[in-house]
């Protein structure tokens, strides 16, 4: 789950992955915006004008320990392409300094997608968001998943849960939900498994991937279906597994399993379907993603197509997928008429890495022209995701930067550049900007500059942006700058620095 600020303001912004559609922006200036309690020992959920995160009001949740709140975002459409749903938010623990306990507070976010047939797909990620004990800090996060196409979606519900070490309030603000149309690139779709009426399948072939008491049958046509029969425990279940998925594209965004299930009986059948994938995120290590249907009903003699999305696009890049699986359990025997498993990505392939640094090796890639006013040091304080991070202590108006010059004899072009950087600001003044800028210089003397500015003072977020460049201009230099853009000093810890760019097809 990535951390990202809604207080980021972009200059010279261009199109990113696709056209974003903002569904709702909740600022809590007039109400609690229909945020509801799902469960837990919440004593109050209300607006607060006491030190709000932004504006005049924020949302305050007062709880004794464990709680979960929720908010429904209406979709009411059938998507024509796989589409990313993203919800971002800011959170603060204003009384964390009074806690008797040491350590981070973890916040979990999950999503439930409800379709018009009342089936529900719940999406989890493997990580929690960490809220540090740094007083007066504001942390910005978001969570994303890919919604399937071809099936009418009613709404997506976001759930936030945490277990507080002490009784204290939790303040939320700037909750924003948006959709981004992410058409699959046809050259990146890889099919890993197919069972349908176009393939010749034997039970021996299916048993390589499906476990349980299964049999081939001809339920709906001459094409074979896979029948799930009762096992030795009397349960109608099977598990499908694939290992070491073959990946030729660089950054798969998701693996989707499309199942067609049918109920041959004259009675309604309740079905449970759950899937999981294990993969490796560059710079962040091992991860997993989970999706499940807890409410899936097959009417008598009904045949239904069900998408199961396992999403990798929430953070960083996926370097490999070690395994994926799904499990089906029904009240009685049902048929699997077809199964298709494929991965896809939504950006073109073939990115060139310029920087790839988690600072564990001790390599320092930032420098400064002001060594008397800027300190750059490796820290072993686990401020972010790894044991080591880079600390930048910046005097007012000063900056540290990463710079790369392309050789003058070398001709390189780029269509896009992607800057990714985890940031934790441990010293700054609320309202005073801290900048992270991506500057691209061309040999003609032209320059493109993209700056993101955070004004929340202390706290954590992530820069994770793709910027569009002029593909006709030969590249001269990349410059990434972290700057205190005010009269106030700033201490900025950075980690997981990645810089990559895409060349045009003609180059």
Coordinates of C-alpha atoms in Angstrom, one line a residue:
X1 CA 0.0 0.0 0.0
X2 CA 1.6 3.2 -1.0
X3 CA 1.8 6.5 0.9
X4 CA 0.8 9.5 -1.1
X5 CA -0.2 13.0 -0.2
X6 CA -3.3 14.9 -1.3
X7 CA -1.4 18.1 -0.4
X8 CA 0.8 17.4 -3.4
X9 CA 0.5 20.1 -6.1
X10 CA 1.9 19.4 -9.5
X11 CA 3.3 22.0 -11.8
X12 CA 3.6 21.3 -15.6
X13 CA 1.5 18.1 -15.1
X14 CA 0.8 15.9 -18.1
X15 CA -1.2 12.7 -18.6
X16 CA -0.2 9.8 -16.4
X17 CA -1.4 6.2 -17.0
X18 CA -4.9 7.1 -18.2
X19 CA -7.7 9.6 -17.8
X20 CA -8.6 9.9 -14.1
X21 CA -12.2 10.3 -13.0
X22 CA -12.6 11.7 -9.5
X23 CA -15.6 10.0 -7.9
X24 CA -15.7 11.9 -4.6
X25 CA -13.6 14.2 -2.5
X26 CA -14.4 14.2 1.2
X27 CA -13.1 17.3 3.1
X28 CA -15.5 17.1 6.1
X29 CA -16.2 20.8 6.0
X30 CA -20.0 20.4 6.2
X31 CA -20.6 16.9 7.7
X32 CA -19.0 13.5 8.5
X33 CA -19.6 12.6 4.8
X34 CA -21.5 9.3 5.5
X35 CA -18.4 7.7 7.0
X36 CA -19.9 5.0 9.2
X37 CA -18.7 2.6 12.0
X38 CA -18.5 -1.0 10.9
X39 CA -17.5 -2.4 14.3
X40 CA -15.3 -1.7 17.3
X41 CA -15.4 0.3 20.5
X42 CA -15.8 3.7 18.9
X43 CA -17.1 6.3 21.4
X44 CA -17.6 9.1 18.8
X45 CA -17.3 9.9 15.1
X46 CA -17.6 13.6 14.4
X47 CA -16.3 16.7 12.8
X48 CA -13.5 18.5 14.6
X49 CA -12.2 22.0 14.2
X50 CA -9.4 21.5 16.7
X51 CA -6.1 21.6 14.7
X52 CA -7.7 20.1 11.5
X53 CA -5.4 18.5 9.0
X54 CA -6.6 21.0 6.3
X55 CA -9.4 23.4 5.9
X56 CA -11.6 24.2 8.9
X57 CA -12.7 20.7 9.8
X58 CA -11.4 17.1 9.8
X59 CA -13.1 13.8 10.8
X60 CA -12.3 12.6 14.3
X61 CA -12.8 9.0 15.4
X62 CA -12.5 8.5 19.1
X63 CA -12.0 4.9 20.2
X64 CA -10.8 2.9 23.1
X65 CA -8.8 0.3 21.1
X66 CA -9.9 -1.6 18.0
X67 CA -12.3 -0.2 15.4
X68 CA -13.2 -0.2 11.7
X69 CA -14.9 2.5 9.8
X70 CA -16.3 2.4 6.3
X71 CA -17.4 4.5 3.3
X72 CA -19.3 3.5 0.2
X73 CA -18.3 4.9 -3.2
X74 CA -20.9 4.5 -6.0
X75 CA -19.7 3.1 -9.3
X76 CA -22.9 2.0 -11.1
X77 CA -21.4 1.1 -14.4
X78 CA -20.0 -1.8 -16.5
X79 CA -16.4 -1.0 -17.2
X80 CA -15.1 -1.5 -20.8
X81 CA -11.5 -1.9 -19.7
X82 CA -9.8 -3.1 -16.5
X83 CA -9.8 0.1 -14.4
X84 CA -7.9 1.1 -11.4
X85 CA -9.8 2.2 -8.3
X86 CA -7.8 4.3 -5.9
X87 CA -8.7 5.9 -2.6
X88 CA -6.2 8.3 -0.9
X89 CA -6.4 9.9 2.5
X90 CA -4.5 11.7 5.2
X91 CA -4.4 10.6 8.9
X92 CA -3.1 11.9 12.2
X93 CA -2.9 10.7 15.8
X94 CA -2.9 14.1 17.6
X95 CA -2.4 12.6 21.0
X96 CA 0.2 10.0 20.1
X97 CA 2.9 11.7 22.2
X98 CA 0.8 10.8 25.3
X99 CA 0.9 7.1 24.7
X100 CA 2.4 4.9 27.3
X101 CA 3.6 2.5 24.6
X102 CA 6.4 2.7 22.0
X103 CA 6.1 1.7 18.4
X104 CA 4.2 2.5 15.3
X105 CA 0.4 2.3 15.0
X106 CA -0.7 0.1 12.1
X107 CA -3.6 1.1 9.9
X108 CA -5.2 -1.5 7.5
X109 CA -7.3 -0.6 4.5
X110 CA -9.4 -3.1 2.5
X111 CA -11.9 -2.8 -0.3
X112 CA -15.1 -4.7 -1.1
X113 CA -16.4 -4.5 -4.7
X114 CA -20.1 -5.3 -5.0
X115 CA -21.6 -6.3 -8.3
X116 CA -25.2 -6.0 -9.5
X117 CA -25.9 -9.7 -8.9
X118 CA -25.1 -9.1 -5.2
X119 CA -21.8 -11.0 -5.3
X120 CA -19.0 -9.3 -3.5
X121 CA -15.2 -9.4 -4.1
X122 CA -13.1 -8.4 -1.1
X123 CA -9.5 -7.1 -1.8
X124 CA -6.7 -7.1 0.7
X125 CA -3.0 -6.1 0.6
X126 CA -0.3 -7.8 2.6
X127 CA 1.0 -4.7 4.3
X128 CA -0.2 -2.3 6.9
X129 CA 0.4 1.4 6.8
X130 CA 2.6 2.6 9.7
X131 CA 1.8 5.8 11.7
X132 CA 4.9 6.8 13.6
X133 CA 5.0 8.3 17.1
X134 CA 6.4 11.5 15.8
X135 CA 4.3 14.2 17.4
X136 CA 2.3 16.5 15.2
X137 CA 3.0 14.4 12.1
X138 CA 0.4 13.9 9.3
X139 CA 0.7 10.7 7.2
X140 CA -0.7 10.3 3.7
X141 CA -1.6 7.0 2.2
X142 CA -3.5 5.4 -0.6
X143 CA -4.7 2.0 -1.7
X144 CA -5.4 0.9 -5.2
X145 CA -6.9 -2.2 -6.9
X146 CA -7.9 -3.0 -10.5
X147 CA -11.6 -3.5 -11.1
X148 CA -12.7 -6.0 -13.8
X149 CA -14.4 -5.1 -17.0
X150 CA -17.5 -6.7 -18.4
X151 CA -19.4 -7.1 -15.1
X152 CA -21.7 -4.3 -13.7
X153 CA -20.3 -2.8 -10.5
X154 CA -22.6 -1.2 -8.1
X155 CA -20.1 0.3 -5.6
X156 CA -16.8 -0.1 -3.8
X157 CA -16.6 0.2 0.0
X158 CA -13.4 1.2 1.7
X159 CA -12.7 0.0 5.2
X160 CA -10.1 1.4 7.6
X161 CA -9.2 -0.5 10.7
X162 CA -6.6 -0.2 13.5
X163 CA -5.8 -1.4 17.0
X164 CA -4.9 1.5 19.2
X165 CA -2.4 0.9 22.0
X166 CA -4.1 3.6 24.1
X167 CA -7.5 5.2 24.0
X168 CA -7.1 8.2 21.7
X169 CA -8.6 10.0 18.7
X170 CA -7.7 9.3 15.1
X171 CA -8.2 12.1 12.6
X172 CA -8.9 11.6 8.9
X173 CA -9.1 14.2 6.1
X174 CA -8.9 14.6 2.3
X175 CA -10.4 11.2 1.4
X176 CA -10.5 11.0 -2.4
X177 CA -11.7 8.1 -4.6
X178 CA -11.0 8.0 -8.3
X179 CA -11.0 5.7 -11.3
X180 CA -8.3 5.5 -13.9
X181 CA -9.0 3.8 -17.2
X182 CA -6.1 1.3 -17.6
X183 CA -6.5 -0.4 -20.9
X184 CA -4.4 -3.5 -21.2
X185 CA -1.5 -3.3 -23.6
X186 CA -2.1 -6.2 -25.9
X187 CA 1.7 -7.0 -26.2
X188 CA 1.8 -7.4 -22.4
X189 CA -1.1 -9.8 -21.9
X190 CA 0.3 -13.3 -21.0
X191 CA -2.1 -16.2 -20.8
X192 CA -0.9 -18.7 -18.2
X193 CA -3.8 -21.2 -18.2
X194 CA -6.8 -21.8 -20.4
X195 CA -9.6 -24.4 -20.1
X196 CA -12.6 -23.7 -22.4
X197 CA -14.4 -25.2 -25.4
X198 CA -11.5 -24.3 -27.7
X199 CA -9.0 -26.5 -25.8
X200 CA -8.6 -30.2 -25.6
X201 CA -8.2 -31.2 -22.0
X202 CA -7.7 -34.5 -20.1
X203 CA -8.3 -35.1 -16.5
X204 CA -4.6 -35.9 -16.1
X205 CA -3.7 -32.4 -17.4
X206 CA -6.2 -30.8 -15.1
X207 CA -5.0 -32.7 -12.1
X208 CA -1.6 -31.0 -12.4
X209 CA -3.3 -27.8 -11.3
X210 CA -6.6 -28.8 -9.7
X211 CA -6.8 -30.8 -6.5
X212 CA -9.7 -32.5 -4.9
X213 CA -12.3 -35.0 -6.2
X214 CA -12.7 -33.7 -9.7
X215 CA -14.0 -35.3 -12.9
X216 CA -14.5 -34.3 -16.5
X217 CA -18.2 -34.1 -17.5
X218 CA -20.3 -32.7 -20.4
X219 CA -22.8 -30.5 -18.5
X220 CA -23.7 -27.8 -20.9
X221 CA -22.4 -28.8 -24.4
X222 CA -20.1 -31.2 -26.1
X223 CA -17.2 -29.2 -24.5
X224 CA -16.0 -30.8 -21.2
X225 CA -16.6 -29.2 -17.9
X226 CA -14.8 -29.9 -14.6
X227 CA -17.1 -31.3 -12.0
X228 CA -16.4 -30.7 -8.3
X229 CA -17.5 -33.8 -6.3
X230 CA -17.5 -34.5 -2.6
X231 CA -14.1 -35.3 -1.1
X232 CA -13.4 -37.8 1.7
X233 CA -14.7 -35.2 4.2
X234 CA -17.9 -34.7 2.3
X235 CA -16.9 -31.2 1.1
X236 CA -17.3 -30.0 -2.5
X237 CA -14.0 -28.1 -3.0
X238 CA -11.0 -27.8 -5.3
X239 CA -7.8 -25.7 -5.3
X240 CA -6.0 -24.5 -8.4
X241 CA -2.3 -23.6 -8.3
X242 CA 0.3 -22.2 -10.6
X243 CA 3.9 -21.7 -9.7
X244 CA 6.7 -19.5 -11.1
X245 CA 4.5 -17.6 -13.6
X246 CA 6.4 -16.8 -16.8
X247 CA 6.7 -13.0 -17.0
X248 CA 8.3 -11.4 -20.1
X249 CA 6.8 -7.9 -19.5
X250 CA 8.6 -5.7 -16.9
X251 CA 5.8 -4.6 -14.6
X252 CA 2.7 -6.8 -14.4
X253 CA -0.2 -4.9 -12.8
X254 CA -2.5 -7.8 -12.0
X255 CA -3.3 -11.5 -12.6
X256 CA -7.0 -12.1 -13.4
X257 CA -8.8 -15.4 -13.3
X258 CA -12.0 -15.6 -15.2
X259 CA -14.2 -18.5 -14.2
X260 CA -17.5 -19.7 -15.6
X261 CA -19.4 -21.7 -13.0
X262 CA -22.7 -23.5 -13.4
X263 CA -25.2 -25.0 -11.0
X264 CA -26.7 -28.2 -12.4
X265 CA -29.2 -28.7 -9.6
X266 CA -32.7 -27.3 -9.0
X267 CA -31.6 -25.7 -5.8
X268 CA -29.7 -22.5 -5.1
X269 CA -26.0 -23.1 -4.3
X270 CA -23.8 -20.8 -2.2
X271 CA -20.2 -20.7 -3.3
X272 CA -17.0 -19.4 -1.7
X273 CA -14.1 -18.4 -4.0
X274 CA -10.8 -17.0 -2.8
X275 CA -7.5 -16.3 -4.5
X276 CA -4.0 -15.4 -3.5
X277 CA -0.7 -14.5 -5.3
X278 CA 2.8 -14.3 -3.9
X279 CA 5.3 -12.0 -5.7
X280 CA 8.3 -9.8 -5.2
X281 CA 8.2 -6.0 -5.3
X282 CA 11.4 -4.3 -6.4
X283 CA 13.0 -2.4 -3.5
X284 CA 10.3 -3.6 -1.1
X285 CA 10.7 -7.4 -1.1
X286 CA 8.2 -10.2 -0.8
X287 CA 4.5 -9.5 -0.8
X288 CA 1.2 -11.1 -1.4
X289 CA -2.3 -10.1 -2.4
X290 CA -5.7 -11.7 -1.6
X291 CA -9.1 -11.5 -3.1
X292 CA -12.2 -13.4 -2.1
X293 CA -15.9 -13.8 -2.7
X294 CA -17.8 -14.5 0.5
X295 CA -21.2 -13.9 -1.1
X296 CA -21.6 -15.7 -4.3
X297 CA -24.8 -17.4 -5.2
X298 CA -25.7 -19.7 -8.2
X299 CA -29.4 -19.9 -8.8
X300 CA -30.9 -23.2 -10.0
X301 CA -29.5 -24.2 -13.4
X302 CA -27.6 -20.8 -13.5
X303 CA -24.4 -20.3 -15.3
X304 CA -22.3 -17.3 -14.2
X305 CA -18.9 -15.7 -15.2
X306 CA -16.9 -14.5 -12.3
X307 CA -13.7 -12.4 -12.4
X308 CA -11.1 -12.8 -9.6
X309 CA -8.6 -9.9 -9.6
X310 CA -5.2 -10.3 -7.8
X311 CA -3.7 -6.8 -8.0
X312 CA 0.0 -5.8 -7.9
X313 CA -0.3 -2.2 -8.9
X314 CA -0.6 -0.7 -5.4
X315 CA 3.2 -0.1 -4.8
X316 CA 6.5 -0.3 -6.6
X317 CA 7.1 -2.7 -9.5
X318 CA 6.6 -6.4 -9.5
X319 CA 9.7 -8.3 -10.5
X320 CA 8.4 -11.9 -10.3
X321 CA 5.3 -13.9 -9.4
X322 CA 6.3 -17.0 -7.5
X323 CA 2.8 -18.5 -7.3
X324 CA -0.9 -17.9 -7.5
X325 CA -3.9 -20.0 -6.5
X326 CA -7.6 -20.0 -6.0
X327 CA -9.9 -22.2 -4.0
X328 CA -13.6 -23.0 -4.7
X329 CA -16.0 -24.6 -2.2
X330 CA -19.7 -25.1 -2.8
X331 CA -22.6 -26.5 -0.8
X332 CA -23.0 -29.3 -3.4
X333 CA -21.6 -30.3 -6.8
X334 CA -21.0 -27.6 -9.3
X335 CA -19.2 -27.3 -12.7
X336 CA -16.3 -25.2 -13.8
X337 CA -17.1 -24.7 -17.5
X338 CA -14.1 -22.5 -18.3
X339 CA -11.0 -21.1 -16.6
X340 CA -8.6 -18.4 -18.0
X341 CA -5.6 -17.0 -16.0
X342 CA -3.7 -14.1 -17.5
X343 CA -1.4 -11.3 -16.4
X344 CA -1.2 -7.8 -17.9
X345 CA 0.3 -4.4 -17.5
X346 CA -1.1 -1.0 -18.3
X347 CA 2.1 0.7 -19.3
X348 CA 4.2 -0.1 -22.3
X349 CA 7.1 -2.4 -21.8
X350 CA 10.8 -1.8 -22.0
X351 CA 11.6 0.8 -19.4
X352 CA 15.2 1.8 -18.8
X353 CA 16.3 2.1 -15.2
X354 CA 18.4 5.1 -14.3
X355 CA 18.3 4.7 -10.5
X356 CA 17.4 1.8 -8.3
X357 CA 18.5 2.4 -4.7
X358 CA 17.2 1.2 -1.4
X359 CA 20.3 2.5 0.4
X360 CA 21.0 -0.9 2.0
X361 CA 24.4 -1.1 0.2
X362 CA 25.5 2.3 1.6
X363 CA 25.5 4.0 -1.8
X364 CA 24.7 7.7 -1.5
X365 CA 23.5 9.2 -4.8
X366 CA 22.4 12.6 -3.7
X367 CA 24.8 15.6 -3.5
X368 CA 24.6 19.3 -2.7
X369 CA 26.2 22.5 -3.8
X370 CA 25.8 23.8 -0.3
X371 CA 27.7 21.5 2.0
X372 CA 27.7 24.0 4.9
X373 CA 24.0 24.3 4.8
X374 CA 22.9 20.8 3.7
X375 CA 23.8 17.5 5.4
X376 CA 23.5 14.2 3.6
X377 CA 23.9 11.0 5.7
X378 CA 22.9 7.4 5.8
X379 CA 20.8 6.5 8.8
X380 CA 20.1 3.2 10.5
X381 CA 16.9 4.3 12.2
X382 CA 14.3 2.4 10.1
X383 CA 12.4 5.6 9.4
X384 CA 10.8 4.0 6.4
X385 CA 10.7 0.5 4.9
X386 CA 14.2 -0.8 5.3
X387 CA 17.0 -0.7 7.8
X388 CA 18.8 2.2 6.1
X389 CA 17.6 5.4 4.6
X390 CA 19.1 8.7 3.4
X391 CA 18.7 11.7 5.6
X392 CA 18.7 15.2 4.1
X393 CA 19.0 18.1 6.6
X394 CA 18.1 21.2 4.6
X395 CA 18.6 24.8 5.6
X396 CA 15.9 27.3 4.3
X397 CA 15.7 27.4 0.5
X398 CA 18.4 24.8 0.2
X399 CA 18.3 21.5 -1.7
X400 CA 20.0 18.1 -2.2
X401 CA 19.8 16.5 -5.7
X402 CA 20.5 13.5 -7.8
X403 CA 22.0 14.3 -11.3
X404 CA 22.7 12.3 -14.4
X405 CA 24.2 13.7 -17.6
X406 CA 23.8 11.8 -20.9
X407 CA 27.1 11.7 -22.8
X408 CA 27.0 14.4 -25.5
X409 CA 27.9 11.8 -28.2
X410 CA 24.9 9.6 -27.1
X411 CA 21.4 10.3 -28.5
X412 CA 18.6 9.3 -26.3
X413 CA 14.9 10.2 -26.4
X414 CA 12.1 9.5 -23.9
X415 CA 8.3 9.5 -23.9
X416 CA 7.8 9.3 -20.1
X417 CA 9.8 9.4 -16.9
X418 CA 8.8 7.8 -13.6
X419 CA 10.0 9.1 -10.3
X420 CA 9.4 7.1 -7.1
X421 CA 10.6 8.1 -3.7
X422 CA 9.4 7.2 -0.1
X423 CA 9.6 10.3 2.0
X424 CA 9.3 10.9 5.8
X425 CA 9.7 14.5 7.0
X426 CA 10.8 14.6 10.6
X427 CA 11.3 18.4 10.8
X428 CA 9.3 21.0 8.9
X429 CA 6.8 23.8 9.6
X430 CA 3.2 23.2 8.8
X431 CA 2.2 25.4 5.8
X432 CA 5.8 25.7 4.6
X433 CA 6.5 23.8 1.4
X434 CA 8.9 21.0 0.9
X435 CA 9.5 20.2 -2.8
X436 CA 10.4 17.1 -4.8
X437 CA 11.1 18.1 -8.4
X438 CA 11.9 16.1 -11.5
X439 CA 13.8 18.2 -14.1
X440 CA 14.5 17.0 -17.6
X441 CA 17.0 18.9 -19.7
X442 CA 17.2 18.5 -23.5
X443 CA 20.2 19.2 -25.7
X444 CA 18.3 22.0 -27.4
X445 CA 18.3 23.9 -24.1
X446 CA 14.6 23.2 -23.4
X447 CA 13.7 22.0 -19.9
X448 CA 10.6 20.2 -18.5
X449 CA 10.1 20.6 -14.7
X450 CA 7.6 18.7 -12.6
X451 CA 7.4 19.6 -8.9
X452 CA 5.3 18.1 -6.1
X453 CA 4.9 20.2 -3.0
X454 CA 3.9 19.1 0.4
X455 CA 2.8 21.7 3.0
X456 CA 1.7 19.4 5.9
X457 CA 4.9 19.8 7.9
X458 CA 6.1 16.5 9.5
X459 CA 4.8 13.2 8.2
X460 CA 5.2 10.5 5.5
X461 CA 4.1 10.2 1.9
X462 CA 5.3 8.8 -1.4
X463 CA 6.3 10.4 -4.6
X464 CA 5.2 8.0 -7.4
X465 CA 4.5 9.9 -10.6
X466 CA 4.9 9.3 -14.3
X467 CA 5.5 12.4 -16.4
X468 CA 5.1 12.8 -20.1
X469 CA 8.2 14.1 -22.0
X470 CA 8.8 15.5 -25.5
X471 CA 9.8 12.4 -27.5
X472 CA 11.4 14.5 -30.3
X473 CA 14.0 16.2 -28.0
X474 CA 17.3 14.5 -27.4
X475 CA 18.0 14.1 -23.6
X476 CA 20.8 15.9 -21.9
X477 CA 20.3 15.6 -18.1
X478 CA 18.0 14.2 -15.4
X479 CA 17.9 16.1 -12.1
X480 CA 15.9 15.1 -9.0
X481 CA 15.7 17.8 -6.3
X482 CA 14.5 17.7 -2.7
X483 CA 14.2 21.2 -1.4
X484 CA 13.1 23.3 1.5
X485 CA 11.1 25.9 -0.4
X486 CA 10.6 28.4 2.4
X487 CA 12.3 30.3 5.2
X488 CA 12.0 27.1 7.4
X489 CA 14.5 24.3 7.6
X490 CA 13.5 20.7 6.9
X491 CA 14.8 17.3 7.7
X492 CA 13.7 14.8 5.0
X493 CA 14.4 11.0 5.1
X494 CA 14.1 9.2 1.8
X495 CA 14.2 5.6 0.7
X496 CA 13.4 3.3 -2.2
X497 CA 14.5 5.8 -4.9
X498 CA 13.7 4.6 -8.4
X499 CA 14.0 6.6 -11.6
X500 CA 13.2 5.0 -15.0
X501 CA 12.2 6.2 -18.4
X502 CA 10.6 4.9 -21.6
X503 CA 12.1 5.4 -25.1
X504 CA 9.8 5.9 -28.1
X505 CA 9.2 3.0 -30.4
X506 CA 11.1 4.6 -33.3
X507 CA 14.3 4.8 -31.3

